Amino acid sequence: MLFAPPCYTPAMPQEQPAAPASCKRILVLGSGPIRIGQGIEFDYASVQCVWALKKLGYEVAIINNNPETVSTDFDTSDRLYFEPLTPEDVMGVVRTEQPLGVVVAFGGQTAIKLTKFLHGQGIRILGTSADSIDMAEDRERFDALLERLCIKRPKGFSVLALDEALEAAGKLSFPVLLRPSYVLGGQNMIIAFTADDVREYMAIILSQGIENPVLVDKYLQGTELEIDAICDGKDILIPGIMEHIERTGIHSGDSIAVYPPWNVNDIMVEKIVAQSRRLALALGTQGLVNIQYLIYENDLYIIEVNPRSSRTIPYLSKVTGVPMVELAVRAMLGESLGGMGYGTGLYRTPPYFAVKVPVFSFEKLSDVDTHLGPEMKSTGEVLGIARTVDEALYKGLVAAGYRLKRPTGAAGSGSAGGVLITVRKTDQFEIADLARQFYELGFALYATEGNAAVIRDFGMDVTAVNKIHENPADNTLTLLDTGKIDYVLSTSAKGRIPTLDSVKLRRKAVERDIPCLTSIDTANAVARCLKSFYTPASLELVNCNALQKTKKRLHFAKMQSTGNDFIIFDARKQAIINPAGLSVRLCDRHTGIGADSLVLITASDSADAGMRFFNRDGSEGLMAGNAIRCVGKYLYDTQTNIGAACPDTDEILCGEQMRESAPCVSKNLYNMQTSKSTPCGEKRPDAQAHSGALCVDENPHNILANRDVVCTSINGARSDSAHTAEMTVETNSGIKKLLLYKQNGSVSSVRVDMGKPEFAPEAIPAKLPLNAVSADRGGDAFPEQAVINAPLSVGGIEYKVAVLSVGTPHCVVFSSFVDKVDVPTVGPAFENHSAFPNRVNTEFVRVAGRNSLKMRVWERGNGETPACGTGACAAAIAAVLNGFCPPNEDITVKVRGGELIVRYTGETAYLTGQAELVYEGDVEV
């Protein structure tokens, strides 16, 4: 049976046992009712404070009146007062408890507002003093402090009347920011663009009978940053700096925050650290302090300082591993930061990014305008952690409920929906670049007339749409009802009023569950995620309780085959985590190593080695003809020196003979140790094919167990002569046999037995009919039916196609002039056609001669590539089935990266081509 801690009210003194005289007791003020602007983050801080105090040996009483918080749980504090956080109720508890001091810094603005009152009653405030808290809030005192410290801030005035507000706005010039002092969550803040906005605002705010001044600040649109720091009165520790995706003008609680900052240079970082230290010490801070900065025209400005816990404390504590509240409590009680084990200054930068994305509940708040501004509207937040900012941002947006839908067509085709753009005039200068991002992704563009004119001027197709008041029957609202729109970008100079067209549009988007972006910066972030290749399947799962502290170094080989290049990791020798995400990151030619695909070499119980293949978009393929040839070369050329054929003899050397014939021996790249075997020079009992075969050391990986050794095993390859070797590799489409051709002791080209093609539509898979294959195409080994000459409509054009699978589904289109085919446009349309449930590779092929084809290829997940091994096989097989090329003969397939040789026998297809090591290296991830 669980017993709650004593829960008292000051009105029940007879039920409250007196505390022992020697007891060290501290009173903590909670955060009160949860509302927009003051959420569970402050309850987290209150609870962490209680636990830290108890850990230090104090008895803790807490005041809070929200039963849904952890602070009111039965085992959190020693004594719980379930009372409202009002001056009268708090003083009643203070008189009863007689604490050593009161902690107000962790309960948000509800608790901090009581500081002046408690100080006036002679109550000791633990941590930052009441005077310092007032200095941070009082405009004149704070401005004087900044002047003394030579720290810039946007110009502003404090006003109490409408005339004063209009005069201040006139001096500053519009736009200006109006806000009350001593508020949390941006409550009652607006950006005023005209004098009418100021009049409307002051009429509302003065009617509430406010006691504190209204602050009028010049609105500077720049990059917003914030830091949370711990100060002991002598030095500070900054666990991290957070950069907002959205520029100033949107409340920090509604902004997407990135840690560590990704667009701030080192010079500015040093300036932020130095100013934060000077400001925290000058304020006399002891405990937590939150400082919000603005970078405007390459200069640093202070927005505001809050000497208390902020809503980013839980987020930053989690992603940095710094127990911020515990350290702050210890600093409040007089302990020095230097002895806490986390150092001072800026804490170390981690090898990952953490992105905080706000969550909104607009679908539950009827008539509320979704346009974001200085007044906070979010009701929660999510966290995305990843090795790159793109992946972390993608995680955060998906977790926050954004439907990141990508188009299925080519640039500007609009085959999978569109984007509606309607922004205010001041944002029209930026919509061209933003619209182009969506246009190049394949979205159709829709815009109101003024926006459409700007977009059209930059050479993009756009459909003009009426505003609601312009045509009640055909406008932006009716467009949303058609289902053509995937994203809405809507900004306006003035919101709030439900009758405005812009507000109606944004509310309609909420009702239709269409993502509505009300900031150019947020829209750019969404476009950035859509342009990246990340998908839910390629995201790395991160253990938040065991975050990586340093980057990991991985060894790789960059290889190419007929122009297709690959990043190859030997996963038998190093742990590769999330290869799908690694492929997206490292295959990028601007920010990664650059390649068409990523390949893992794995151990196999059924073959000499295994292979996994990942496209640039992170999707895993079944088979890749060019990649497997590179794997064969890599395995042979990085062989363990178990045995090697001397160029001048057919004998296989081992042991002492190899050491004596050092010039003939390849370098052991991985320093593998071989095991003992039959004395050198003796024949092995199982060596039958070559009577002169000598014994060799056993394969240290045992990958040829239970197989007849013809001559020697070299990292799984059977060496049949000085010029060829055999090997098997297990893939997702089965085990493939490789014949390696050698020159000067290393592999120069590889022939792959690709296996029997698949022609059944349900197995490919494809939703197209079978047609009869002519009986004279090659005999009984050839299929009687296949998907050849099948009609397929793509983008309004009728094609005759052949569809089959060679480990990967392919659609072959014969063309008279493949160089004239607009592959970047039609390729995506084929790839994502409804006839191909798992997408498809598409080959555009010209028959150049009896044994010659010319081919261009669009690979699913990769786009147009210089070559495709399975695609060359599919093209040759389709040419044979159509009677364009003969069976059982070598067919040269010319691709942009070189030439491939394919022979289709009916039973199998043989693919031959070169393989080359470009370089080897290490990469940090």
Short mmCIF file of C-alpha atoms in Angstrom, two decimals, residues 214-538:
data_model
loop_
_atom_site.label_atom_id
_atom_site.label_comp_id
_atom_site.label_asym_id
_atom_site.label_seq_id
_atom_site.Cartn_x
_atom_site.Cartn_y
_atom_site.Cartn_z
CA VAL A 214 4.24 48.21 -21.79
CA LEU A 215 7.53 47.77 -23.64
CA VAL A 216 7.87 49.14 -27.18
CA ASP A 217 10.95 47.83 -29.02
CA LYS A 218 12.28 48.26 -32.52
CA TYR A 219 11.65 44.99 -34.35
CA LEU A 220 14.86 43.66 -35.93
CA GLN A 221 14.42 40.61 -38.14
CA GLY A 222 17.51 38.45 -37.70
CA THR A 223 18.74 35.10 -36.42
CA GLU A 224 17.57 34.31 -32.90
CA LEU A 225 19.66 32.30 -30.45
CA GLU A 226 19.35 31.42 -26.81
CA ILE A 227 21.53 29.98 -24.11
CA ASP A 228 20.82 28.43 -20.74
CA ALA A 229 23.66 28.84 -18.29
CA ILE A 230 24.52 28.04 -14.68
CA CYS A 231 26.25 30.75 -12.68
CA ASP A 232 27.82 30.51 -9.23
CA GLY A 233 28.42 34.26 -8.89
CA LYS A 234 32.02 33.93 -10.08
CA ASP A 235 31.85 32.02 -13.34
CA ILE A 236 29.35 30.35 -15.66
CA LEU A 237 28.85 27.03 -17.40
CA ILE A 238 26.99 27.13 -20.73
CA PRO A 239 25.86 23.59 -21.62
CA GLY A 240 24.88 24.70 -25.11
CA ILE A 241 23.78 27.38 -27.56
CA MET A 242 20.52 26.87 -29.45
CA GLU A 243 19.80 28.46 -32.83
CA HIS A 244 16.24 29.03 -33.98
CA ILE A 245 15.24 28.06 -37.51
CA GLU A 246 12.75 30.91 -37.63
CA ARG A 247 13.94 34.49 -37.48
CA THR A 248 12.92 36.85 -34.72
CA GLY A 249 9.25 37.64 -34.53
CA ILE A 250 8.14 34.12 -33.64
CA HIS A 251 8.11 33.19 -29.97
CA SER A 252 10.99 30.98 -28.89
CA GLY A 253 8.51 28.37 -27.67
CA ASP A 254 7.01 28.16 -31.17
CA SER A 255 10.34 28.11 -32.99
CA ILE A 256 12.31 25.11 -34.14
CA ALA A 257 15.55 25.12 -32.15
CA VAL A 258 18.79 23.44 -33.26
CA TYR A 259 21.60 22.42 -30.91
CA PRO A 260 24.46 22.97 -31.47
CA PRO A 261 24.00 26.02 -33.72
CA TRP A 262 24.64 25.17 -37.36
CA ASN A 263 24.79 28.63 -38.96
CA VAL A 264 26.77 30.60 -36.39
CA ASN A 265 30.49 31.17 -36.94
CA ASP A 266 33.14 30.67 -34.27
CA ILE A 267 33.75 34.41 -33.89
CA MET A 268 30.11 34.95 -32.97
CA VAL A 269 30.14 31.94 -30.63
CA GLU A 270 33.06 33.43 -28.71
CA LYS A 271 31.21 36.74 -28.47
CA ILE A 272 28.08 35.01 -27.16
CA VAL A 273 30.05 33.17 -24.48
CA ALA A 274 31.89 36.32 -23.37
CA GLN A 275 28.75 38.49 -23.23
CA SER A 276 26.81 35.80 -21.38
CA ARG A 277 29.48 35.57 -18.71
CA ARG A 278 29.70 39.33 -18.23
CA LEU A 279 25.94 39.74 -18.10
CA ALA A 280 25.31 36.83 -15.71
CA LEU A 281 27.98 38.06 -13.29
CA ALA A 282 26.85 41.68 -13.49
CA LEU A 283 23.29 40.62 -12.64
CA GLY A 284 24.57 38.73 -9.60
CA THR A 285 23.09 35.46 -10.88
CA GLN A 286 23.30 32.38 -8.68
CA GLY A 287 21.68 29.43 -10.40
CA LEU A 288 20.08 29.30 -13.82
CA VAL A 289 19.88 32.11 -16.34
CA ASN A 290 18.32 32.13 -19.81
CA ILE A 291 19.57 34.71 -22.31
CA GLN A 292 18.03 35.30 -25.73
CA TYR A 293 20.16 36.87 -28.45
CA LEU A 294 19.63 38.32 -31.89
CA ILE A 295 22.18 38.40 -34.70
CA TYR A 296 21.33 41.32 -36.97
CA GLU A 297 23.65 42.55 -39.71
CA ASN A 298 26.52 40.51 -38.21
CA ASP A 299 26.16 42.16 -34.83
CA LEU A 300 24.97 40.65 -31.54
CA TYR A 301 21.99 42.08 -29.64
CA ILE A 302 20.36 41.08 -26.38
CA ILE A 303 16.64 40.40 -26.59
CA GLU A 304 15.99 39.55 -22.95
CA VAL A 305 17.44 37.89 -19.88
CA ASN A 306 15.53 35.60 -17.52
CA PRO A 307 17.41 34.74 -14.29
CA ARG A 308 15.37 31.56 -13.80
CA SER A 309 14.65 28.18 -15.32
CA SER A 310 13.38 28.20 -18.91
CA ARG A 311 11.34 25.79 -20.99
CA THR A 312 14.51 24.57 -22.77
CA ILE A 313 16.12 23.23 -19.57
CA PRO A 314 14.77 19.65 -19.93
CA TYR A 315 15.70 19.56 -23.61
CA LEU A 316 19.22 20.87 -23.10
CA SER A 317 19.84 18.72 -20.02
CA LYS A 318 18.85 15.61 -21.97
CA VAL A 319 20.95 16.23 -25.07
CA THR A 320 24.09 17.49 -23.31
CA GLY A 321 24.12 15.10 -20.36
CA VAL A 322 24.59 18.05 -17.99
CA PRO A 323 22.24 17.85 -14.95
CA MET A 324 21.51 21.55 -15.15
CA VAL A 325 18.98 21.85 -12.34
CA GLU A 326 21.12 19.87 -9.90
CA LEU A 327 24.18 22.02 -10.67
CA ALA A 328 22.09 25.17 -10.37
CA VAL A 329 20.79 24.10 -6.95
CA ARG A 330 24.31 23.45 -5.73
CA ALA A 331 25.40 26.86 -7.05
CA MET A 332 22.43 28.52 -5.31
CA LEU A 333 23.62 27.02 -2.03
CA GLY A 334 27.14 28.42 -2.47
CA GLU A 335 29.06 25.62 -4.19
CA SER A 336 31.60 26.54 -6.86
CA LEU A 337 31.15 25.36 -10.46
CA GLY A 338 34.80 24.40 -10.63
CA GLY A 339 34.26 21.51 -8.24
CA MET A 340 31.17 20.05 -9.93
CA GLY A 341 33.01 18.14 -12.66
CA TYR A 342 31.59 19.86 -15.74
CA GLY A 343 34.01 22.75 -16.08
CA THR A 344 33.16 26.34 -16.94
CA GLY A 345 32.60 28.26 -20.14
CA LEU A 346 31.01 26.57 -23.15
CA TYR A 347 30.54 22.83 -22.68
CA ARG A 348 31.96 20.46 -25.29
CA THR A 349 30.16 20.20 -28.63
CA PRO A 350 28.65 16.76 -29.23
CA PRO A 351 28.97 14.69 -32.45
CA TYR A 352 25.23 14.94 -33.11
CA PHE A 353 22.47 17.48 -33.59
CA ALA A 354 19.34 17.81 -31.48
CA VAL A 355 16.33 19.61 -32.94
CA LYS A 356 13.37 20.72 -30.82
CA VAL A 357 10.15 21.05 -32.81
CA PRO A 358 6.98 22.58 -31.30
CA VAL A 359 3.65 20.75 -31.34
CA PHE A 360 0.39 22.62 -31.83
CA SER A 361 -3.23 21.74 -31.04
CA PHE A 362 -5.02 24.05 -33.46
CA GLU A 363 -7.50 21.35 -34.40
CA LYS A 364 -8.82 21.55 -30.82
CA LEU A 365 -8.80 25.36 -30.60
CA SER A 366 -11.56 26.62 -32.85
CA ASP A 367 -11.28 30.09 -34.45
CA VAL A 368 -7.66 30.50 -33.29
CA ASP A 369 -5.45 31.87 -36.05
CA THR A 370 -2.56 29.49 -36.71
CA HIS A 371 -0.25 32.30 -37.84
CA LEU A 372 2.78 32.27 -35.56
CA GLY A 373 4.11 35.43 -33.96
CA PRO A 374 5.56 36.73 -30.69
CA GLU A 375 2.71 35.24 -28.62
CA MET A 376 3.27 31.57 -27.86
CA LYS A 377 0.71 29.07 -29.22
CA SER A 378 2.39 25.65 -29.00
CA THR A 379 1.15 23.04 -26.53
CA GLY A 380 4.12 20.69 -26.54
CA GLU A 381 7.37 19.80 -28.23
CA VAL A 382 9.29 16.83 -29.61
CA LEU A 383 12.97 16.09 -30.00
CA GLY A 384 14.92 14.74 -32.96
CA ILE A 385 18.51 13.57 -32.41
CA ALA A 386 20.79 12.47 -35.25
CA ARG A 387 24.30 12.72 -36.64
CA THR A 388 23.26 15.34 -39.20
CA VAL A 389 21.02 18.37 -38.89
CA ASP A 390 18.92 17.19 -41.85
CA GLU A 391 18.14 13.83 -40.24
CA ALA A 392 17.48 15.41 -36.83
CA LEU A 393 15.16 17.97 -38.43
CA TYR A 394 13.36 15.24 -40.38
CA LYS A 395 12.86 13.23 -37.18
CA GLY A 396 11.55 16.26 -35.31
CA LEU A 397 9.10 17.32 -38.01
CA VAL A 398 7.70 13.80 -38.45
CA ALA A 399 7.36 13.37 -34.68
CA ALA A 400 5.57 16.73 -34.45
CA GLY A 401 2.94 15.51 -36.91
CA TYR A 402 4.13 17.02 -40.18
CA ARG A 403 3.20 14.86 -43.18
CA LEU A 404 6.39 15.13 -45.22
CA LYS A 405 4.91 14.01 -48.51
CA ARG A 406 7.22 13.90 -51.50
CA PRO A 407 6.00 14.17 -55.08
CA THR A 408 6.22 11.19 -57.42
CA GLY A 409 6.79 13.14 -60.63
CA ALA A 410 9.51 15.26 -62.13
CA ALA A 411 10.19 18.95 -61.57
CA GLY A 412 7.05 21.02 -61.83
CA SER A 413 4.94 18.08 -62.97
CA GLY A 414 2.60 18.25 -60.01
CA SER A 415 1.83 14.57 -60.40
CA ALA A 416 1.52 14.16 -56.66
CA GLY A 417 -0.11 17.35 -55.43
CA GLY A 418 0.97 20.91 -55.07
CA VAL A 419 1.92 23.85 -52.90
CA LEU A 420 -0.27 26.92 -52.35
CA ILE A 421 1.67 30.15 -51.72
CA THR A 422 0.04 33.32 -50.43
CA VAL A 423 2.37 35.62 -48.50
CA ARG A 424 2.44 39.28 -47.49
CA LYS A 425 4.26 41.78 -49.70
CA THR A 426 7.31 41.98 -47.44
CA ASP A 427 7.89 38.24 -47.93
CA GLN A 428 7.54 38.24 -51.72
CA PHE A 429 11.26 38.93 -52.14
CA GLU A 430 11.98 35.50 -50.73
CA ILE A 431 9.33 33.33 -52.34
CA ALA A 432 11.17 32.79 -55.64
CA ASP A 433 13.93 30.71 -54.04
CA LEU A 434 11.47 28.88 -51.84
CA ALA A 435 9.05 28.18 -54.70
CA ARG A 436 11.90 26.83 -56.82
CA GLN A 437 12.76 24.27 -54.17
CA PHE A 438 9.24 22.87 -54.24
CA TYR A 439 9.07 23.21 -58.03
CA GLU A 440 12.28 21.20 -58.52
CA LEU A 441 10.94 18.56 -56.18
CA GLY A 442 8.05 18.05 -58.60
CA PHE A 443 5.21 19.95 -56.93
CA ALA A 444 2.72 21.99 -58.92
CA LEU A 445 2.70 25.61 -57.77
CA TYR A 446 -0.46 27.58 -56.94
CA ALA A 447 -0.43 31.18 -55.72
CA THR A 448 -2.60 34.25 -55.32
CA GLU A 449 -2.18 36.76 -58.15
CA GLY A 450 0.59 38.95 -56.72
CA ASN A 451 2.63 35.96 -55.60
CA ALA A 452 2.02 34.15 -58.89
CA ALA A 453 3.42 37.12 -60.84
CA VAL A 454 6.67 36.97 -58.86
CA ILE A 455 7.01 33.21 -59.31
CA ARG A 456 6.21 33.43 -63.03
CA ASP A 457 8.90 36.09 -63.50
CA PHE A 458 11.47 33.54 -62.34
CA GLY A 459 10.54 31.07 -65.05
CA MET A 460 8.34 28.66 -63.12
CA ASP A 461 4.89 27.42 -64.08
CA VAL A 462 2.30 28.55 -61.55
CA THR A 463 -1.49 28.57 -61.41
CA ALA A 464 -3.04 31.82 -60.17
CA VAL A 465 -5.82 31.38 -57.58
CA ASN A 466 -8.46 33.86 -56.49
CA LYS A 467 -8.63 35.14 -52.95
CA ILE A 468 -11.82 34.35 -51.06
CA HIS A 469 -13.37 37.80 -51.44
CA GLU A 470 -12.50 37.91 -55.14
CA ASN A 471 -14.55 34.85 -56.15
CA PRO A 472 -16.66 33.03 -53.55
CA ALA A 473 -17.12 30.01 -55.84
CA ASP A 474 -13.51 29.51 -57.01
CA ASN A 475 -10.78 30.53 -54.61
CA THR A 476 -8.11 29.32 -52.23
CA LEU A 477 -10.64 27.57 -49.97
CA THR A 478 -12.24 25.60 -52.78
CA LEU A 479 -8.76 24.67 -54.03
CA LEU A 480 -8.03 23.00 -50.68
CA ASP A 481 -11.21 20.96 -51.08
CA THR A 482 -9.96 19.48 -54.37
CA GLY A 483 -7.19 17.48 -52.66
CA LYS A 484 -4.54 18.94 -54.97
CA ILE A 485 -2.66 20.78 -52.21
CA ASP A 486 -0.09 19.12 -49.96
CA TYR A 487 1.34 22.26 -48.30
CA VAL A 488 0.08 25.78 -47.67
CA LEU A 489 2.45 28.71 -47.12
CA SER A 490 0.51 31.63 -45.67
CA THR A 491 1.89 34.74 -44.03
CA SER A 492 0.01 37.95 -43.35
CA ALA A 493 0.75 41.36 -41.92
CA LYS A 494 -2.28 41.19 -39.70
CA GLY A 495 -4.10 38.21 -38.22
CA ARG A 496 -6.28 37.50 -35.19
CA ILE A 497 -9.57 38.56 -36.85
CA PRO A 498 -11.47 35.42 -37.94
CA THR A 499 -13.17 37.19 -40.86
CA LEU A 500 -9.92 37.90 -42.71
CA ASP A 501 -9.24 35.81 -45.86
CA SER A 502 -5.83 34.71 -44.58
CA VAL A 503 -7.24 33.50 -41.25
CA LYS A 504 -10.03 31.58 -43.01
CA LEU A 505 -7.48 29.92 -45.28
CA ARG A 506 -5.29 28.81 -42.40
CA ARG A 507 -8.27 27.48 -40.46
CA LYS A 508 -9.39 25.55 -43.56
CA ALA A 509 -5.95 23.97 -43.82
CA VAL A 510 -6.28 22.78 -40.22
CA GLU A 511 -9.68 21.26 -40.97
CA ARG A 512 -8.30 19.49 -44.06
CA ASP A 513 -5.18 18.31 -42.17
CA ILE A 514 -2.91 20.08 -44.63
CA PRO A 515 0.41 21.37 -43.22
CA CYS A 516 0.13 25.16 -43.06
CA LEU A 517 3.46 26.95 -42.80
CA THR A 518 3.27 30.53 -41.56
CA SER A 519 6.96 31.37 -41.75
CA ILE A 520 9.29 31.46 -44.76
CA ASP A 521 11.97 29.88 -42.59
CA THR A 522 9.77 26.97 -41.54
CA ALA A 523 8.85 26.39 -45.17
CA ASN A 524 12.53 26.36 -46.11
CA ALA A 525 13.17 23.78 -43.39
CA VAL A 526 10.38 21.56 -44.72
CA ALA A 527 11.73 21.88 -48.27
CA ARG A 528 15.18 20.99 -47.00
CA CYS A 529 13.82 17.80 -45.44
CA LEU A 530 11.93 16.90 -48.60
CA LYS A 531 15.07 17.41 -50.70
CA SER A 532 17.07 15.13 -48.42
CA PHE A 533 16.72 11.40 -49.03
CA TYR A 534 15.71 10.59 -45.46
CA THR A 535 12.65 8.45 -44.90
CA PRO A 536 11.28 6.83 -41.72
CA ALA A 537 12.99 3.61 -42.82
CA SER A 538 16.45 5.23 -42.98
#
